[in-house]
PDB file of C-alpha atoms in Angstrom:
ATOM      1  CA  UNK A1089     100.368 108.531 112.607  1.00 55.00           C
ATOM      2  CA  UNK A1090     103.864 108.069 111.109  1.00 75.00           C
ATOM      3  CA  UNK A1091     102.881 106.796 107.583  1.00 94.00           C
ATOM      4  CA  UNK A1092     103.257 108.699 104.600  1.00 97.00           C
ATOM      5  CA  UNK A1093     100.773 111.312 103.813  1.00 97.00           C
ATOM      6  CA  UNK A1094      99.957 113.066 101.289  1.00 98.00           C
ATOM      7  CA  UNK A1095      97.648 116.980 100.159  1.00 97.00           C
ATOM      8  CA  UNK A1096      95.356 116.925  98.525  1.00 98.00           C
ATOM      9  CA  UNK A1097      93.534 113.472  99.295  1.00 97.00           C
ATOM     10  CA  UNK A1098      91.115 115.153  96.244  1.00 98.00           C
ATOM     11  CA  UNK A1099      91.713 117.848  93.520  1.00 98.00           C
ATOM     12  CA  UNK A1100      89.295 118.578  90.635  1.00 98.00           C
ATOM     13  CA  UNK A1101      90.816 121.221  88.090  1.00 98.00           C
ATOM     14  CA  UNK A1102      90.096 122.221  85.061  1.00 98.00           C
ATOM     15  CA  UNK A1103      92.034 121.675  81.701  1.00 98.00           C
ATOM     16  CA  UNK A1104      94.866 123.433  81.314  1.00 98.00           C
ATOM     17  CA  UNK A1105      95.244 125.239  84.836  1.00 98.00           C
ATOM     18  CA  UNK A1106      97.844 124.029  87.218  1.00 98.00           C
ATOM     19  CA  UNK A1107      97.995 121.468  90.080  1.00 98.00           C
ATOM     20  CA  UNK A1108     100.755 121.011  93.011  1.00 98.00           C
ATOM     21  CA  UNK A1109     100.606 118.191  95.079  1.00 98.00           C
ATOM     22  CA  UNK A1110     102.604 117.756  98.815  1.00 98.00           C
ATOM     23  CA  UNK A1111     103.992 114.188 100.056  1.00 98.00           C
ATOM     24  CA  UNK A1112     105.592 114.003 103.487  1.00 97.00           C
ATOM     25  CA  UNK A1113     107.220 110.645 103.521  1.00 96.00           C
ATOM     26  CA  UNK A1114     108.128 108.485 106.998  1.00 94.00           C
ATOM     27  CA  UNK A1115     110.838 111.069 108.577  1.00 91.00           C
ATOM     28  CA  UNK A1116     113.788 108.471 108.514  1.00 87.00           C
ATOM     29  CA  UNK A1117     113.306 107.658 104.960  1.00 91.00           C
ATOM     30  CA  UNK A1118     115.622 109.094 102.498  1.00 90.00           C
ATOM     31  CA  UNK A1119     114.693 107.203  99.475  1.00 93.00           C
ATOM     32  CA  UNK A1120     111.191 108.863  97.907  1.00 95.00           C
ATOM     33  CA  UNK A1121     109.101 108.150  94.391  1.00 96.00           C
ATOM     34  CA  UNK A1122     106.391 109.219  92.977  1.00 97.00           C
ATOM     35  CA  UNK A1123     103.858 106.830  91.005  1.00 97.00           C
ATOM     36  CA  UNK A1124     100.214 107.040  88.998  1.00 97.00           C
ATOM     37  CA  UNK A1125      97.392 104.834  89.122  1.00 97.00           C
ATOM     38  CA  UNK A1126      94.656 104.701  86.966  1.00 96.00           C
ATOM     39  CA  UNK A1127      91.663 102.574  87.296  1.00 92.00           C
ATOM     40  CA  UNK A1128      92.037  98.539  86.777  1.00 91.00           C
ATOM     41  CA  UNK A1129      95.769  99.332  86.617  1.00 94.00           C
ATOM     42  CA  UNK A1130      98.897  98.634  88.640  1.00 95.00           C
ATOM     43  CA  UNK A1131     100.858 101.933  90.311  1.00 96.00           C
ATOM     44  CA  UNK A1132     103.060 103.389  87.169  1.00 95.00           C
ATOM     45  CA  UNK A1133     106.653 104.871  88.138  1.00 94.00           C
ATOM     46  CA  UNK A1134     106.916 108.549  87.669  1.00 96.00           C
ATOM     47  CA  UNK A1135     110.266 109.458  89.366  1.00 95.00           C
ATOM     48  CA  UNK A1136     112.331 108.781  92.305  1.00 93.00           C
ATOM     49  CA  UNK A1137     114.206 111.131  94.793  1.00 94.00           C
ATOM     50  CA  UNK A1138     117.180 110.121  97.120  1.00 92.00           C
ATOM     51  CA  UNK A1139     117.724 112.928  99.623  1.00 92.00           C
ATOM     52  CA  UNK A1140     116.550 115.908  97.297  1.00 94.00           C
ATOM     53  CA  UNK A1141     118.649 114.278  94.119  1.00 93.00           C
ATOM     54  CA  UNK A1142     115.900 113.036  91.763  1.00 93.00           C
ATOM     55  CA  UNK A1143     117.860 110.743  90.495  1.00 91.00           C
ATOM     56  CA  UNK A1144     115.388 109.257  87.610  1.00 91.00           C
ATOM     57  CA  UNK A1145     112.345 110.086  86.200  1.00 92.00           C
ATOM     58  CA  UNK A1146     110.461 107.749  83.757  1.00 91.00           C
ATOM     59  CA  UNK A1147     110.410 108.522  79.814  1.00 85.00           C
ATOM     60  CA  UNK A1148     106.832 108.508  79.663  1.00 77.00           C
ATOM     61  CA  UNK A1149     106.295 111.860  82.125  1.00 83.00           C
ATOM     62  CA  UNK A1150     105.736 114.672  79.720  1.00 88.00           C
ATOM     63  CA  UNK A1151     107.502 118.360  80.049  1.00 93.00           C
ATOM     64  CA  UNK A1152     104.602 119.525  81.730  1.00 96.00           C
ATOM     65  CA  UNK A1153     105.465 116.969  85.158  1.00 96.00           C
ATOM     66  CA  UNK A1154     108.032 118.715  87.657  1.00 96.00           C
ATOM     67  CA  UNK A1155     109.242 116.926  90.818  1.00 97.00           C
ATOM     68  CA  UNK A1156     110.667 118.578  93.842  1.00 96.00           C
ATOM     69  CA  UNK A1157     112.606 117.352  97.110  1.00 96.00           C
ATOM     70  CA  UNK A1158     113.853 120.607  98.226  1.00 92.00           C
ATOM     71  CA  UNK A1159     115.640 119.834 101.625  1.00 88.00           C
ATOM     72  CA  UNK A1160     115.574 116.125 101.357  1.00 86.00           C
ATOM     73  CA  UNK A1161     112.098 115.549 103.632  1.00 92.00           C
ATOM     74  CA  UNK A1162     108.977 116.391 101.887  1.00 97.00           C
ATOM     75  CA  UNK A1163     108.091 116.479  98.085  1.00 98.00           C
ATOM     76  CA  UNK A1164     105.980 118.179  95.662  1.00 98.00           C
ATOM     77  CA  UNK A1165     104.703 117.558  92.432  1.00 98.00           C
ATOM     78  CA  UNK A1166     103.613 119.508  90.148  1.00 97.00           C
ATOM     79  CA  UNK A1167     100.920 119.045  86.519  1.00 97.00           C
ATOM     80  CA  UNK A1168     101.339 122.294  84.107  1.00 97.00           C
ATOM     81  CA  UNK A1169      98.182 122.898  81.356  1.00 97.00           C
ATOM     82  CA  UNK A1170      96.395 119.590  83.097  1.00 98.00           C
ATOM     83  CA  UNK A1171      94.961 117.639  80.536  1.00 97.00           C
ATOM     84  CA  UNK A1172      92.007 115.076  80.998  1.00 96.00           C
ATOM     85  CA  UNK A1173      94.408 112.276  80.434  1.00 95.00           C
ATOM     86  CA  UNK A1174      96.140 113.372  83.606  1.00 97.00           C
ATOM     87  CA  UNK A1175      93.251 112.370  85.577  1.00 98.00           C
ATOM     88  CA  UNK A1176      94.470 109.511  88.177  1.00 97.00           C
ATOM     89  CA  UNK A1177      95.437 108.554  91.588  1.00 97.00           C
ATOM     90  CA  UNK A1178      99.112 109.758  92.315  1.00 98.00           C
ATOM     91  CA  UNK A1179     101.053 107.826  94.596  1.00 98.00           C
ATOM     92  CA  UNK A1180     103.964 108.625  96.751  1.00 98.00           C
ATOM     93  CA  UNK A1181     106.297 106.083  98.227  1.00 97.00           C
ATOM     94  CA  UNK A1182     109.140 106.134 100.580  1.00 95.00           C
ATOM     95  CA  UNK A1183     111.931 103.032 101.385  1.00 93.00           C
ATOM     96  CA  UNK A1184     114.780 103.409 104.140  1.00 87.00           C
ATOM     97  CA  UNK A1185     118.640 103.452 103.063  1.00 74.00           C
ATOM     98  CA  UNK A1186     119.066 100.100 103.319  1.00 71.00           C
ATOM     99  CA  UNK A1187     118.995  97.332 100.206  1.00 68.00           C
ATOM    100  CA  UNK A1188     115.212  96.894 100.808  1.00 80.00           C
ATOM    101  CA  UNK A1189     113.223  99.395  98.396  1.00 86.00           C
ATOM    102  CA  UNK A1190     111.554  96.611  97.547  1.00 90.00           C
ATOM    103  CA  UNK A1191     109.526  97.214 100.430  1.00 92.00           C
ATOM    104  CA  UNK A1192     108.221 101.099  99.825  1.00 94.00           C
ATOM    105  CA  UNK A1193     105.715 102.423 102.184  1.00 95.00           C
ATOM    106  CA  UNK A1194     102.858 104.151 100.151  1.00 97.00           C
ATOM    107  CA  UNK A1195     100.597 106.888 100.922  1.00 97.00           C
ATOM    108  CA  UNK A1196      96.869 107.385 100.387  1.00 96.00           C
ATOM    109  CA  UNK A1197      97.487 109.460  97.399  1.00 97.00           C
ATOM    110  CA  UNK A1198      95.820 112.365  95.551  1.00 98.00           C
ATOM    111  CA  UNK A1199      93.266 111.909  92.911  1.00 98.00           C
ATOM    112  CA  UNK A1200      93.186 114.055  90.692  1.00 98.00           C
ATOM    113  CA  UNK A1201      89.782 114.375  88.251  1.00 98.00           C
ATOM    114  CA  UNK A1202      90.387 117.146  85.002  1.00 98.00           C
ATOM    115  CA  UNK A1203      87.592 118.546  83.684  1.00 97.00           C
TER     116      UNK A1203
ATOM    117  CA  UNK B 163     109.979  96.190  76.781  1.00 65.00           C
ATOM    118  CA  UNK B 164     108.999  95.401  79.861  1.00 78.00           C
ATOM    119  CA  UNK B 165     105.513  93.268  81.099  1.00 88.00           C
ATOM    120  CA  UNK B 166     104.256  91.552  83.896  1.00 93.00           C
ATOM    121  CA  UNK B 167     100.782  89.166  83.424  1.00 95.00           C
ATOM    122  CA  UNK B 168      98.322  88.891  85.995  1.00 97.00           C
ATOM    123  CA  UNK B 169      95.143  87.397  85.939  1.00 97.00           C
ATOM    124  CA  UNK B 170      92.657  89.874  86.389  1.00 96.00           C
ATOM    125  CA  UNK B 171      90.282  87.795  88.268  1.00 97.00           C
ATOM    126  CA  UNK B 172      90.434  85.385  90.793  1.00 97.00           C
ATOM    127  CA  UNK B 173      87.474  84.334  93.131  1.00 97.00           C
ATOM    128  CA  UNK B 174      87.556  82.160  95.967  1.00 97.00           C
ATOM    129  CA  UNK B 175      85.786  80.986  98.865  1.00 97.00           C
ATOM    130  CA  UNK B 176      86.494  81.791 102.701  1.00 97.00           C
ATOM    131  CA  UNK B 177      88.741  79.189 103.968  1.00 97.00           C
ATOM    132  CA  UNK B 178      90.150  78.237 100.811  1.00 97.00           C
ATOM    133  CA  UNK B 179      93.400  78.479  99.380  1.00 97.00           C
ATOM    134  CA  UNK B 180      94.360  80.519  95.838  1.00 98.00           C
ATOM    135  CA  UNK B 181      96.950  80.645  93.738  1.00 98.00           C
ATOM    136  CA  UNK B 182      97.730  84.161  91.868  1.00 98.00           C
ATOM    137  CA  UNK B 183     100.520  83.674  88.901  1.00 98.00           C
ATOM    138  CA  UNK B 184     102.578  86.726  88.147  1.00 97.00           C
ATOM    139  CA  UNK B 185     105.025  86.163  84.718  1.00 97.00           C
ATOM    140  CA  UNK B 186     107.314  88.710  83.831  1.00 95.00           C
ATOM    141  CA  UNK B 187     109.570  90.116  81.057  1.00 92.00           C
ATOM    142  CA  UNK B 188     111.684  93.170  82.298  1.00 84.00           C
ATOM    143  CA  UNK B 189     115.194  94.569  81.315  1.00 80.00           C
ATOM    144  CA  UNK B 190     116.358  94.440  84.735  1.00 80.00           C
ATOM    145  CA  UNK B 191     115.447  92.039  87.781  1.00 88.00           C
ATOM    146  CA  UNK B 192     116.973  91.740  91.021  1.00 89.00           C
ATOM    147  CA  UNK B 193     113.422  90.514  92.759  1.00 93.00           C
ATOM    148  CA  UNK B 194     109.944  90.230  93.037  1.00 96.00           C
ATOM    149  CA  UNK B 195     107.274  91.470  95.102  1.00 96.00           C
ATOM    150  CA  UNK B 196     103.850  91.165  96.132  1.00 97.00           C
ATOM    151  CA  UNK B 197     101.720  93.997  97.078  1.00 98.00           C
ATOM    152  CA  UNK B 198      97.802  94.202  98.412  1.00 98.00           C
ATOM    153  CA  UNK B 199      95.688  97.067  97.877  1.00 97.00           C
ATOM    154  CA  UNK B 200      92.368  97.606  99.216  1.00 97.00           C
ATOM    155  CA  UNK B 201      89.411  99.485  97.122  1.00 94.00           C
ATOM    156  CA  UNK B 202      90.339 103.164  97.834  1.00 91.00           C
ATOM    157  CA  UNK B 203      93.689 102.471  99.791  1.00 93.00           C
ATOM    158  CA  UNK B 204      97.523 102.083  99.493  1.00 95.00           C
ATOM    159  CA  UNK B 205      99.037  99.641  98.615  1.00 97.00           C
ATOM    160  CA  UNK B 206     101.084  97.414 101.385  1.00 97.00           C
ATOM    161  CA  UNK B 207     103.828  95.497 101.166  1.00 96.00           C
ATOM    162  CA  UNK B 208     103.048  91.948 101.830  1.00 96.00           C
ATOM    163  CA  UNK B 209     106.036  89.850 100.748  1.00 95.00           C
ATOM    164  CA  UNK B 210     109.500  89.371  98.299  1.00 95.00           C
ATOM    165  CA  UNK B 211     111.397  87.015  96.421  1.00 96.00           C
ATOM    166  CA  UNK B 212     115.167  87.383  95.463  1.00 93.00           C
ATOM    167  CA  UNK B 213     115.965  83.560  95.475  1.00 95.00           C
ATOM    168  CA  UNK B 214     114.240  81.058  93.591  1.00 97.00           C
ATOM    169  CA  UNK B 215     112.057  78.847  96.051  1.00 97.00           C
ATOM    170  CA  UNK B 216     108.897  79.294  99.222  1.00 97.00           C
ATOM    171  CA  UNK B 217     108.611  82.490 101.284  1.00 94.00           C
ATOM    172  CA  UNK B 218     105.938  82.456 103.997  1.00 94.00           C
ATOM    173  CA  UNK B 219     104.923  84.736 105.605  1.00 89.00           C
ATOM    174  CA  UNK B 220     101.470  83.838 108.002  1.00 92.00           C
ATOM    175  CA  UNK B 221      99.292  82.940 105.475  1.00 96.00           C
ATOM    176  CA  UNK B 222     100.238  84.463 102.378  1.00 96.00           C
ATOM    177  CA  UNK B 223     103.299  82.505 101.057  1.00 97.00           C
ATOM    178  CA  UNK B 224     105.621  83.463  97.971  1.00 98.00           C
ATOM    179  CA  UNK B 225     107.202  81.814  95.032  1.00 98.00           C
ATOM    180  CA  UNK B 226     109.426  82.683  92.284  1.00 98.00           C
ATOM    181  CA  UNK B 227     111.064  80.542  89.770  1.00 97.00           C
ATOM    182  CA  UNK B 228     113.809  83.126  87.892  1.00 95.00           C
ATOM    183  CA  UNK B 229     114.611  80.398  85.599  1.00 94.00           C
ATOM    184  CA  UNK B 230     110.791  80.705  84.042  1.00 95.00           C
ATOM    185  CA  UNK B 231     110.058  84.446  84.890  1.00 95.00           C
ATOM    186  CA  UNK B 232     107.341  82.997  87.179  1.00 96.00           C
ATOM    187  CA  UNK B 233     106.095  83.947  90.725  1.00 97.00           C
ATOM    188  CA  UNK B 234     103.069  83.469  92.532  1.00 98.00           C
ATOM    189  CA  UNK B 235     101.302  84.291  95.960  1.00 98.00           C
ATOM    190  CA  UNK B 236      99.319  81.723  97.729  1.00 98.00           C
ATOM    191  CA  UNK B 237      97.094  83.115 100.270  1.00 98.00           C
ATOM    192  CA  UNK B 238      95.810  80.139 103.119  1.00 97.00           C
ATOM    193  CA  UNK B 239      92.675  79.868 104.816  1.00 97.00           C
ATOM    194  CA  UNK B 240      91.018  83.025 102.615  1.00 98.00           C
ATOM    195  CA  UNK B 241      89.078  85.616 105.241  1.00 97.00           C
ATOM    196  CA  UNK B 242      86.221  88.153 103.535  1.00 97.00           C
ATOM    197  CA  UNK B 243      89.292  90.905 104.762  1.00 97.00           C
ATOM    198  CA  UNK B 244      91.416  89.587 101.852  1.00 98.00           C
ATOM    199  CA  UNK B 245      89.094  90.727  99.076  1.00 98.00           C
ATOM    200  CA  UNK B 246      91.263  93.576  97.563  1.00 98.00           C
ATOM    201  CA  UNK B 247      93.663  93.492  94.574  1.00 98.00           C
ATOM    202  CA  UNK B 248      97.271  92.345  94.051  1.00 98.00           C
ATOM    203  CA  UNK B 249      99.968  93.262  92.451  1.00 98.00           C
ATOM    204  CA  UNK B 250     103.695  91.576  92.106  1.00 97.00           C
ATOM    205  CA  UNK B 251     106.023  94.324  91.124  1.00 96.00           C
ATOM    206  CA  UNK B 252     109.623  93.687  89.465  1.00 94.00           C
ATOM    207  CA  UNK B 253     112.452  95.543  91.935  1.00 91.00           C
ATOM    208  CA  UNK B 254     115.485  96.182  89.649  1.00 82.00           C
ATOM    209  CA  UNK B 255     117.991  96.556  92.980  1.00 75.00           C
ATOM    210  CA  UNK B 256     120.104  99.500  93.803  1.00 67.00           C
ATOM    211  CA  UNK B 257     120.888 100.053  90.020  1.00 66.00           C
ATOM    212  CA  UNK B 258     117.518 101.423  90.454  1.00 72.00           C
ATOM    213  CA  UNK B 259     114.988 101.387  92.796  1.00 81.00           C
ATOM    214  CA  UNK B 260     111.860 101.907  91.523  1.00 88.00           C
ATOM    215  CA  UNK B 261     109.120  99.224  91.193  1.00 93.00           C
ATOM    216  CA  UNK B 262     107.461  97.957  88.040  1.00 93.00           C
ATOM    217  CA  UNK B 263     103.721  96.823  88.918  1.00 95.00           C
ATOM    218  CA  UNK B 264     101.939  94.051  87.135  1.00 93.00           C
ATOM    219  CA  UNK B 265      98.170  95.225  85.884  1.00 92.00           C
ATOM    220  CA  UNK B 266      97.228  93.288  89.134  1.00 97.00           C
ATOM    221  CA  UNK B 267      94.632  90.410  90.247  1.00 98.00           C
ATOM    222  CA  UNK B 268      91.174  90.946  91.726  1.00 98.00           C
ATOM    223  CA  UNK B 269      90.376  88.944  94.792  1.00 98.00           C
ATOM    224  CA  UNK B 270      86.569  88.187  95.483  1.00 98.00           C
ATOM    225  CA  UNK B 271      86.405  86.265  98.508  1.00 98.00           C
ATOM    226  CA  UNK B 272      82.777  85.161  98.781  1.00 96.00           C
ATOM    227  CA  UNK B 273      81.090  83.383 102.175  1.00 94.00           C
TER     228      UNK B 273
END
């Protein structure tokens, strides 16, 4: 399978402890975001990498939200002092260099339940 | 700010055709698209609109009128498989490339 995929598929965690998660985008994709879903609602932008440049993150991630794209292939994200509002589907995404990131190729995502 | 309105609801019967309306109010629009998503799965891409007018694509077709803010998808000859939810999404082009999601439309397909 060349998708995206992403570890965890499941994390439960307790308030205020810690929480990294991996996304390995398609290989040949350079262009790599990050989104959250909660239920009923529509995937929320987080923060978007090209290459391992994050090149914006949205005003509504809090301090405590840290994005990595180290050598340009995989990313990580990490939650610091989880909170129960944190609890969600994340999303990753990866698009091609091209003029099409319209078209972004999502993984299964991690969902993440604070207790 | 920005918004995009969905119904929340649509339901349909198999071999029908529906309608889902997407309006939208965003700072920055270079196109729209139209994303499925299964209960418990990713979302997939299933279609995109730069240029006012039709896109078809197989059954699901695509509109948008920029002039109105307006889009919708039109999914032909329904199947029980298309029971998931949809979502258009704003793309603001290369000035950035993230996608803005509408709250999305619930498709019951029923026999």
């Amino acid at each position: 399978d060349t998708g995206v995929s992403q570890d965890p598929r499941h994390k439960i965690t307790k308030r205020g402890q810690n929480v990294t998660f991996r996304c390995d985008p398609i290989s040949e994709h350079n262009r790599l975001y990050w989104y959250r879903q909660t239920l009923g609602q529509g995937p929320e932008f987080l923060t978007y990498f090209q290459n391992e440049a994050q090149l914006e993150k949205s005003r509504l991630l809090s301090d405590r939200f840290s994005a990595e794209r180290p050598k340009g292939s995989f990313s990580t994200l990490e939650i610091q002092r989880t909170e129960q509002g944190d609890s969600a589907m994340y999303l990753c995404a990866s698009s091609p260099w091209t003029g099409t990131s319209y078209e972004q190729y999502f993984g299964p995502g991690t969902r993440l339940t604070v207790t | 700010g920005q918004s995009l309105e969905q119904p929340s609801e649509v339901t349909a019967v198999e071999g029908a055709i529906v309608q889902i309306n997407c309006t939208y109010q965003t700072s920055g629009f270079y196109g729209l698209s139209w994303y499925q998503q299964h209960d418990g799965g990713a979302p997939t891409f299933l279609s995109y609109n730069a240029l006012d007018g039709l896109e078809e694509t197989g059954r699901f077709s695509s509109f948008l009128s920029r002039s109105d803010s307006y889009g919708y998808l039109l999914l032909q000859e329904l199947q029980m498989k298309d029971s998931a939810s949809y979502f258009c999404a704003v793309w603001g082009g290369g000035a950035t490339n993230k996608l803005i999601f509408g709250t999305g439309t619930l498709l019951a397909v029923q026999p």
